[in-house]
PDB file of C-alpha atoms in Angstrom:
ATOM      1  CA  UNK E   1      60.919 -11.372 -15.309  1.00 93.00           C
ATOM      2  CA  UNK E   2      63.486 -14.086 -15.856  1.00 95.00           C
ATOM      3  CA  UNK E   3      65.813 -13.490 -18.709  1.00 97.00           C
ATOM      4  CA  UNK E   4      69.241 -15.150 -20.455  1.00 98.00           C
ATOM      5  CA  UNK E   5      71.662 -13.497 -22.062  1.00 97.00           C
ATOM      6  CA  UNK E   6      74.155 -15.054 -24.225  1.00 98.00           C
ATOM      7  CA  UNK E   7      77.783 -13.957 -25.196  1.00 98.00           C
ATOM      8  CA  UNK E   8      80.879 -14.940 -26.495  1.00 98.00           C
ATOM      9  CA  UNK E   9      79.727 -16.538 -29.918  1.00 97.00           C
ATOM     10  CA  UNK E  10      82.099 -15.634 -33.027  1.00 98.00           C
ATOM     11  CA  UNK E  11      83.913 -17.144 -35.769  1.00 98.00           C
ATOM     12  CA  UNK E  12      86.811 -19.524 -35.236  1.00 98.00           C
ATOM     13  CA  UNK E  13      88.620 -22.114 -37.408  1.00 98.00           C
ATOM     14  CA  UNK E  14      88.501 -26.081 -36.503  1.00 98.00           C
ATOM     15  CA  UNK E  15      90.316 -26.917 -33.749  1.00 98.00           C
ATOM     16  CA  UNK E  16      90.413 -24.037 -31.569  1.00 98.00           C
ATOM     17  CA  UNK E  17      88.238 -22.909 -28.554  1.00 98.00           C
ATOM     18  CA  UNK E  18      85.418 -20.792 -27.465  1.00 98.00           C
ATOM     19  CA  UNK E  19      83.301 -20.571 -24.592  1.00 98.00           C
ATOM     20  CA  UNK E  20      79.786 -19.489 -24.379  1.00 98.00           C
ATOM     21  CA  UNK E  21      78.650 -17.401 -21.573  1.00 98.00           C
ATOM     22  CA  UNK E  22      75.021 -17.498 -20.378  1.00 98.00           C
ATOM     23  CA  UNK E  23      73.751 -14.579 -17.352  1.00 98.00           C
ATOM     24  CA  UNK E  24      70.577 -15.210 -16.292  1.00 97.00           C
ATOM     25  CA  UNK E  25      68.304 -12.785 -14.169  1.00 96.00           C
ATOM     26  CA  UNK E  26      65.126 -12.804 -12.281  1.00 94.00           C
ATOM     27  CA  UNK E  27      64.893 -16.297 -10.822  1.00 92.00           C
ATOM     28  CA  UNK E  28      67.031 -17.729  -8.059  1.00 90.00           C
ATOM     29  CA  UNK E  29      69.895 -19.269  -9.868  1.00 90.00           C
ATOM     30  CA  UNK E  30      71.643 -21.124  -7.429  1.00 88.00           C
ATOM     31  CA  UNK E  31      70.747 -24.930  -8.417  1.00 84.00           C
ATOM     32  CA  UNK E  32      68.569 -23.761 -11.049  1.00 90.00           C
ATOM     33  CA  UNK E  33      68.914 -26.507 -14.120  1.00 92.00           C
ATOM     34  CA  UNK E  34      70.093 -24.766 -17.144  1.00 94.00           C
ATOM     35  CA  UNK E  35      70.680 -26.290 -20.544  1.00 96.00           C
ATOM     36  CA  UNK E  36      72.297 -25.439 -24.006  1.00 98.00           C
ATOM     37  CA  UNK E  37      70.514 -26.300 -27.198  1.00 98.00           C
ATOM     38  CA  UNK E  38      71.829 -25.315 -30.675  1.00 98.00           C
ATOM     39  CA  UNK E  39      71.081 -24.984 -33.981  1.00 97.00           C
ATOM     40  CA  UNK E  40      72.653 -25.503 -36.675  1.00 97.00           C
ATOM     41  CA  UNK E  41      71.919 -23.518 -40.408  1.00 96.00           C
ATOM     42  CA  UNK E  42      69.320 -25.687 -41.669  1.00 94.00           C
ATOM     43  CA  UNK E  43      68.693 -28.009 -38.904  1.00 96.00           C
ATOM     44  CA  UNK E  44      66.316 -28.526 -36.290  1.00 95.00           C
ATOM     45  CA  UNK E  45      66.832 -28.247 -32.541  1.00 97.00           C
ATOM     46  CA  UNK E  46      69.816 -30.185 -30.479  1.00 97.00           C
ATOM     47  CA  UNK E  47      70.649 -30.383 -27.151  1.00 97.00           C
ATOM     48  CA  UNK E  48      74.158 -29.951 -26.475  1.00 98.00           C
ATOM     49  CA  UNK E  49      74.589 -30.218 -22.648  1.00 97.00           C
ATOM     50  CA  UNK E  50      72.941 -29.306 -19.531  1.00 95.00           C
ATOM     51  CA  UNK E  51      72.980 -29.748 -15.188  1.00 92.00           C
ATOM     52  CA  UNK E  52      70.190 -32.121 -14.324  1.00 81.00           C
ATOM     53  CA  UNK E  53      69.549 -33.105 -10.118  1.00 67.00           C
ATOM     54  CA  UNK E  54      69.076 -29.865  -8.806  1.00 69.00           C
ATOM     55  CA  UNK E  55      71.564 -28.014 -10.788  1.00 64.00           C
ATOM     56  CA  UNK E  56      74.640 -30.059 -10.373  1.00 80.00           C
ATOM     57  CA  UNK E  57      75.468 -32.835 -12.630  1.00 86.00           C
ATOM     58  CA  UNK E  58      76.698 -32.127 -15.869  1.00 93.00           C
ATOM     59  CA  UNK E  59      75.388 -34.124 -18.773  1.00 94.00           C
ATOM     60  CA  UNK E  60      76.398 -34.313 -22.111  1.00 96.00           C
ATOM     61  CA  UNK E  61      74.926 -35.283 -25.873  1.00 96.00           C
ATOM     62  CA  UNK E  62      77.504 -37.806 -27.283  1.00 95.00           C
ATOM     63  CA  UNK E  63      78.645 -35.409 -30.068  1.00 97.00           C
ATOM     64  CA  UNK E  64      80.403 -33.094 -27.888  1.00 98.00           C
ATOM     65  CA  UNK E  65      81.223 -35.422 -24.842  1.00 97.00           C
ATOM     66  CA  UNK E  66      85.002 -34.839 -24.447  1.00 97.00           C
ATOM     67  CA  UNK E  67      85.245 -31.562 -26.106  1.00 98.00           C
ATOM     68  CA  UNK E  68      82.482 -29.468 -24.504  1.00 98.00           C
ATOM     69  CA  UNK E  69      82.687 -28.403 -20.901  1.00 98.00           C
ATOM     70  CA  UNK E  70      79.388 -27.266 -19.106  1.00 97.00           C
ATOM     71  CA  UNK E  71      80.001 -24.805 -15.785  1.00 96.00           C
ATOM     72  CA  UNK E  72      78.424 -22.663 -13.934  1.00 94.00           C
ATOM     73  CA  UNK E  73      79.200 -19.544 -11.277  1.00 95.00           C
ATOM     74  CA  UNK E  74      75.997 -19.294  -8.778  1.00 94.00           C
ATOM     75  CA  UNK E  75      77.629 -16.150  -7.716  1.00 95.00           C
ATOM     76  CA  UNK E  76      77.565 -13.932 -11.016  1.00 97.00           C
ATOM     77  CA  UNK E  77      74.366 -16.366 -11.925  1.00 97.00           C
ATOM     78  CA  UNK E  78      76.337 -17.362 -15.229  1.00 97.00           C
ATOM     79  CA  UNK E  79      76.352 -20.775 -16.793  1.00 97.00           C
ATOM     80  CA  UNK E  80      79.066 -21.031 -19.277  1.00 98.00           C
ATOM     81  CA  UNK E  81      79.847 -23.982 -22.244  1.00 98.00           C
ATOM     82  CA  UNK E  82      83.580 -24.572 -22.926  1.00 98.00           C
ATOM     83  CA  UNK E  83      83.822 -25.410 -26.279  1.00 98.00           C
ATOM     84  CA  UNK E  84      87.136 -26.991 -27.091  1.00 98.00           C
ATOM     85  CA  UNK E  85      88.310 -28.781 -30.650  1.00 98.00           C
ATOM     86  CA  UNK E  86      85.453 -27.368 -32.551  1.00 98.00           C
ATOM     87  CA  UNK E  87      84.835 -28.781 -35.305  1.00 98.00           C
ATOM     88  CA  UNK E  88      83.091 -27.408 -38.958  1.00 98.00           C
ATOM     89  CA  UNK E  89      79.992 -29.495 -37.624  1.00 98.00           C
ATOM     90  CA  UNK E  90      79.767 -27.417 -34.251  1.00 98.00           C
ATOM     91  CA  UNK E  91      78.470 -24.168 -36.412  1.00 98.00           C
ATOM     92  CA  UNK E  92      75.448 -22.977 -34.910  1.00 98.00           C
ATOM     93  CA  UNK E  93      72.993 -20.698 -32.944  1.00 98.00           C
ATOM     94  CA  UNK E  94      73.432 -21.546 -29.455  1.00 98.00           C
ATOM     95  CA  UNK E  95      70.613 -21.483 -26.882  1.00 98.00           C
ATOM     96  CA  UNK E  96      70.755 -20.845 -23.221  1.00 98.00           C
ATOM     97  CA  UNK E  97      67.794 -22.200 -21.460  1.00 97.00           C
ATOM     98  CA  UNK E  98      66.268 -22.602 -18.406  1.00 95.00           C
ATOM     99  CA  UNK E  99      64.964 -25.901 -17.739  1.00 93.00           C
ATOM    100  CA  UNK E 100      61.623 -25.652 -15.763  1.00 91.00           C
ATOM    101  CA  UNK E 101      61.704 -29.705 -14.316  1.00 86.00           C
ATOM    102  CA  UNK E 102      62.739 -32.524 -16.377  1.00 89.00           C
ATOM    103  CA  UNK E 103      64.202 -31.295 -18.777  1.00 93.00           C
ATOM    104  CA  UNK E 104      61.178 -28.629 -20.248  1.00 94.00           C
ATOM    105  CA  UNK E 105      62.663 -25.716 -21.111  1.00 96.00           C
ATOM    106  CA  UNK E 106      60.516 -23.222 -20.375  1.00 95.00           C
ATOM    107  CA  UNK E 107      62.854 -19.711 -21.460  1.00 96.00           C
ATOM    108  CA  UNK E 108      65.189 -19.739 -23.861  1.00 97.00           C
ATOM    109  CA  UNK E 109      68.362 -16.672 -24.306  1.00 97.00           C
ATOM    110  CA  UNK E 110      67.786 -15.205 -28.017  1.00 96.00           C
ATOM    111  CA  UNK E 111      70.978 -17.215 -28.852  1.00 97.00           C
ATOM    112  CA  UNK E 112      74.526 -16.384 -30.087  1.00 98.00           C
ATOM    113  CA  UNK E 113      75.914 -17.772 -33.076  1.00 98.00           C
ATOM    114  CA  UNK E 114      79.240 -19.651 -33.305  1.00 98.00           C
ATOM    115  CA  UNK E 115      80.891 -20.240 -36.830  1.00 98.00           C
ATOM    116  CA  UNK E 116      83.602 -22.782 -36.867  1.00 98.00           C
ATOM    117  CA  UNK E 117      85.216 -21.968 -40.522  1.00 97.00           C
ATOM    118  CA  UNK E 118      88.836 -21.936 -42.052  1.00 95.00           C
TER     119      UNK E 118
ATOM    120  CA  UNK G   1      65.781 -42.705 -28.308  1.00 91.00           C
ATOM    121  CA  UNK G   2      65.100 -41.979 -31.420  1.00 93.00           C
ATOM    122  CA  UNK G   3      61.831 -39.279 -32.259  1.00 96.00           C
ATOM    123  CA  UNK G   4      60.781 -39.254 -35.602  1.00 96.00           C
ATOM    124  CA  UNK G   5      58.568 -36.349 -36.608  1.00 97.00           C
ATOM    125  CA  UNK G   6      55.989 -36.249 -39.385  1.00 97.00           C
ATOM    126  CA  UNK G   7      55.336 -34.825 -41.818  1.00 97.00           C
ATOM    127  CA  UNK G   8      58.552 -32.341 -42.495  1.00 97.00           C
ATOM    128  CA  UNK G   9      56.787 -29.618 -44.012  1.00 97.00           C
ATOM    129  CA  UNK G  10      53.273 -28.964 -44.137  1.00 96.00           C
ATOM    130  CA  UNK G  11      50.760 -26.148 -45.831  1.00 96.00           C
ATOM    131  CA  UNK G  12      47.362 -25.394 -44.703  1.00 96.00           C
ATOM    132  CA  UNK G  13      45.126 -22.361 -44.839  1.00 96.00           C
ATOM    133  CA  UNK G  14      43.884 -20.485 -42.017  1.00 96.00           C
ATOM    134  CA  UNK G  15      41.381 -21.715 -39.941  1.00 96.00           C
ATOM    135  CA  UNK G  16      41.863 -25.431 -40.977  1.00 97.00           C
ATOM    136  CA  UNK G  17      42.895 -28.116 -38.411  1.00 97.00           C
ATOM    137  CA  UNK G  18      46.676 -29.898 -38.621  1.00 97.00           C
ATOM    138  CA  UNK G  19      48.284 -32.357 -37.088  1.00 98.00           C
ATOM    139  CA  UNK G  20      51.532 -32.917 -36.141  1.00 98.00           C
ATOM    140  CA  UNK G  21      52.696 -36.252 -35.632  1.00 98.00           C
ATOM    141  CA  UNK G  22      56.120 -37.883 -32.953  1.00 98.00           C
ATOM    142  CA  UNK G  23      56.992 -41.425 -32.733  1.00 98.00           C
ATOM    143  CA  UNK G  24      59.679 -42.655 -30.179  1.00 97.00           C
ATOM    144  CA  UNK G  25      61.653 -45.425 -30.735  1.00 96.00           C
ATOM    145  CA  UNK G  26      60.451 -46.999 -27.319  1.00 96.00           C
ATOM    146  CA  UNK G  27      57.626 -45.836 -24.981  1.00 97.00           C
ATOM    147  CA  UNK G  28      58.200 -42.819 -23.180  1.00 96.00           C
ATOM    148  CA  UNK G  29      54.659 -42.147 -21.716  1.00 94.00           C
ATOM    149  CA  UNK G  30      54.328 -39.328 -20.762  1.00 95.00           C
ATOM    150  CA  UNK G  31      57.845 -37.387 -20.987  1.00 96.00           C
ATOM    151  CA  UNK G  32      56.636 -35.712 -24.759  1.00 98.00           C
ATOM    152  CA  UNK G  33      57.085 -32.171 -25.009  1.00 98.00           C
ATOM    153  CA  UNK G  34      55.737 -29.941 -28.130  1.00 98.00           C
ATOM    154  CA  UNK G  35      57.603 -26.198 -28.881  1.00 98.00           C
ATOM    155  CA  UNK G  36      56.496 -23.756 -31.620  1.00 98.00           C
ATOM    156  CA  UNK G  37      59.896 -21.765 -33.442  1.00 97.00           C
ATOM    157  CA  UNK G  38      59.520 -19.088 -34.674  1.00 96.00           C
ATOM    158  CA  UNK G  39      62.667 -17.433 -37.143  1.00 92.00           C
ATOM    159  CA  UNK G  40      64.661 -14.606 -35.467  1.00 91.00           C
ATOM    160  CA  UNK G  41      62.593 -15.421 -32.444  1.00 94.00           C
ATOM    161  CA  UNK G  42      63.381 -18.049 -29.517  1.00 94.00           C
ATOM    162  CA  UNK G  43      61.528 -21.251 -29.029  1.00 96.00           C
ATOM    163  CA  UNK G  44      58.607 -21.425 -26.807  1.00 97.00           C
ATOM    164  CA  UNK G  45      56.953 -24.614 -25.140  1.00 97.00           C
ATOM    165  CA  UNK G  46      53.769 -24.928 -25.838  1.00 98.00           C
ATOM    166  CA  UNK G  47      52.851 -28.720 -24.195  1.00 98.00           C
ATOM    167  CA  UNK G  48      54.342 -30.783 -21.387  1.00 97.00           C
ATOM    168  CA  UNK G  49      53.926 -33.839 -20.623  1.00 96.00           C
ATOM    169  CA  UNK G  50      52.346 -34.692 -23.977  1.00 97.00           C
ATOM    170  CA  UNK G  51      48.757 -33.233 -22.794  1.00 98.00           C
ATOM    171  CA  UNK G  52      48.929 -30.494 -20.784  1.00 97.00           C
ATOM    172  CA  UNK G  53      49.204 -26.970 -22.173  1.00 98.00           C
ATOM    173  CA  UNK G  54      51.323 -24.319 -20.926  1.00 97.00           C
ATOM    174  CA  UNK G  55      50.176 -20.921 -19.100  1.00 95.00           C
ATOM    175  CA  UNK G  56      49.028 -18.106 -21.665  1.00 96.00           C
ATOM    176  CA  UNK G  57      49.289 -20.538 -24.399  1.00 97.00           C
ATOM    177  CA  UNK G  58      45.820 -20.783 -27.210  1.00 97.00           C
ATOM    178  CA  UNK G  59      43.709 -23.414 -26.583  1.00 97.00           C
ATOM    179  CA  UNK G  60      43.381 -24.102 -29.955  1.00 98.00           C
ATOM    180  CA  UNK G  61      46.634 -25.932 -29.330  1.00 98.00           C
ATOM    181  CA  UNK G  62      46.278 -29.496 -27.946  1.00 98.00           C
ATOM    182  CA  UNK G  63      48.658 -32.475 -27.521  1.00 98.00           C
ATOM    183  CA  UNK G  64      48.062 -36.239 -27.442  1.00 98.00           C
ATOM    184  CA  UNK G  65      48.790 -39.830 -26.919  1.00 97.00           C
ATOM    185  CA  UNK G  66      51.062 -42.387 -25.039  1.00 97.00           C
ATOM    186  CA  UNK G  67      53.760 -45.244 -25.444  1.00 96.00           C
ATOM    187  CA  UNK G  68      55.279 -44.290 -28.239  1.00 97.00           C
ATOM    188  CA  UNK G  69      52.499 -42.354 -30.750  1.00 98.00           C
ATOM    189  CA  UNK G  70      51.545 -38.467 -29.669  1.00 98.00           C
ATOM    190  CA  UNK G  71      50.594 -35.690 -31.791  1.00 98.00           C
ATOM    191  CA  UNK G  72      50.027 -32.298 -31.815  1.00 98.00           C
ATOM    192  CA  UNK G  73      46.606 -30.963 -33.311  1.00 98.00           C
ATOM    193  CA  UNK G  74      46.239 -26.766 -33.625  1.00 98.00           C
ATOM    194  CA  UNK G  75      42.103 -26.097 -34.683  1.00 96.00           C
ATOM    195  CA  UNK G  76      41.290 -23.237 -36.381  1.00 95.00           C
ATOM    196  CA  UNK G  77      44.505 -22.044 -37.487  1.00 96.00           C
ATOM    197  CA  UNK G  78      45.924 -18.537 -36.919  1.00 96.00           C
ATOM    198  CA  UNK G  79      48.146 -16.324 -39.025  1.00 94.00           C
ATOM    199  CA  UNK G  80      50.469 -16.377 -35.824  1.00 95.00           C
ATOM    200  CA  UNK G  81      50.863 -20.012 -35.635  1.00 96.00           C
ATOM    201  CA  UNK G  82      52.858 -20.125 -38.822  1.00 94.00           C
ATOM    202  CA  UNK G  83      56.124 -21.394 -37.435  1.00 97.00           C
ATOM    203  CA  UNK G  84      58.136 -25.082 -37.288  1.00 98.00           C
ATOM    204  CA  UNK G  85      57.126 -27.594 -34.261  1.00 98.00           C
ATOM    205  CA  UNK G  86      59.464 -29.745 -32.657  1.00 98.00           C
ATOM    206  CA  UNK G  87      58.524 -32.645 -29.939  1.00 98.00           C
ATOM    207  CA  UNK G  88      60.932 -33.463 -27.559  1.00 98.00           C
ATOM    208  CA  UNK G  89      61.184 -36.165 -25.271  1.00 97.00           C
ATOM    209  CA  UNK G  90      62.747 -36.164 -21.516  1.00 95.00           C
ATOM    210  CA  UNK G  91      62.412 -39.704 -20.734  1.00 95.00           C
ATOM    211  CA  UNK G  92      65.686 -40.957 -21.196  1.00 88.00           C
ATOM    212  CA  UNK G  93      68.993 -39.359 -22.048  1.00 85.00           C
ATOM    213  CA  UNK G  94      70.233 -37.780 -24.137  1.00 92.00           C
ATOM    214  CA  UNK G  95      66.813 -35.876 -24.506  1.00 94.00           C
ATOM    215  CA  UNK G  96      65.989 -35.797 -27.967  1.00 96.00           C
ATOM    216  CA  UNK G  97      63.716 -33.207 -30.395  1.00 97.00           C
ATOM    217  CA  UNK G  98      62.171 -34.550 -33.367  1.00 97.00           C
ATOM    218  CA  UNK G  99      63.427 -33.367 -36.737  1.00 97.00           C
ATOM    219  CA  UNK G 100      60.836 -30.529 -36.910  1.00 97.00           C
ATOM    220  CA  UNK G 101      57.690 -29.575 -38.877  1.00 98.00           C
ATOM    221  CA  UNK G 102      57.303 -26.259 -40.900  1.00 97.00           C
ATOM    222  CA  UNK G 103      53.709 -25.037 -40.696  1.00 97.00           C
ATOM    223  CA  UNK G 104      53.675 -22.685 -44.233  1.00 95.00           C
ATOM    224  CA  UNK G 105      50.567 -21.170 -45.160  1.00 86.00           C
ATOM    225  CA  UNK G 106      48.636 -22.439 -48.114  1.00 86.00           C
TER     226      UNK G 106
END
């Protein structure tokens, strides 16, 4: 059964750093597409960034190009998101997910919450 | 490109029929996706490719349409299909959901 497990969420204060971590079991990982959509209080569904072309090019939504860093270790079948210069606007439940083809996301982590607050 | 989702909010009683309406800002036939939310609960896809419906889901759940008009229709609504709905499109990026439609019951 494939599953995604999120960690490293937490509460930080604008302009400092986190990074998300993302291990994900029961499917062959290695250029496996994987995505992160978030969340934020109130709000509907955003994608944040994600590998497209079997696995390996990192893409970006234009909020977070420049301050977000996508990655990914086929070994330890982890995808990570650097989150750098966060900003009050970045607060949110992030969402690993698996992306099936084409972008369809087709299992989602339960998500892990990132508060960017003073 | 833009989605724009209609209505926001929506109440109906069960057993009715709704509808659940996306409009892209530019034809994107027939990259349209359709996921129900659920709170404390991850998303889940329900349609790809704005018509066809995804293993083990109801098919009380159908999707429609092309260019830029699809919709979502659920018949004979369920207790368990309370939720929001968001469409999502993968033709172009950055792939974009629509703003979401909360499904309350009536």
């Amino acid at each position: 059964d494939v599953h995604l497990e999120e960690s490293g969420g937490g509460l930080v204060q604008p302009g400092g750093s986190l990074r998300l971590s993302c291990v994900v079991s029961g499917l062959t990982f290695t250029q496996q597409p994987m995505s992160w959509v978030r969340q934020a209080p109130g709000r509907g569904l955003e994608w944040v960034s994600g590998f497209s072309s079997g696995g390996l090019v990192p893409l970006y939504a234009g909020a977070v190009t420049g301050r977000f860093t996508i990655s990914r270790d086929n070994a330890k079948s982890t995808v990570f998101l650097q989150m750098d210069s966060l900003r009050i606007e970045d607060t949110a439940r992030y969402y690993c997910v698996k992306d099936a083809w084409g972008w369809l996301f087709d299992y989602w982590g339960q998500g892990i919450v990132v508060t960017v607050s003073s | 490109i833009q989605v724009t989702q209609s209505p926001s909010s929506l109440s109906a009683s069960v057993g009715d029929t709704v509808t659940i309406t996306c409009r892209a800002s530019q034809g994107i036939s027939p990259y349209l996706n359709w996921y129900q939310h659920k709170p404390g609960k991850a998303p889940k896809v329900l349609i790809s490719g704005a018509s066809n419906l995804q293993r083990g889901v109801p098919s009380r759940f159908s999707g429609s349409g092309s260019g830029t008009n699809f919709t979502l229709t659920i018949s004979s609504l369920q207790p368990e299909d309370y939720a929001t709905y968001y469409c999502q499109q993968t033709y172009g990026a950055p792939i974009t959901f629509g703003q979401g439609t909360q499904l309350d019951i009536k």
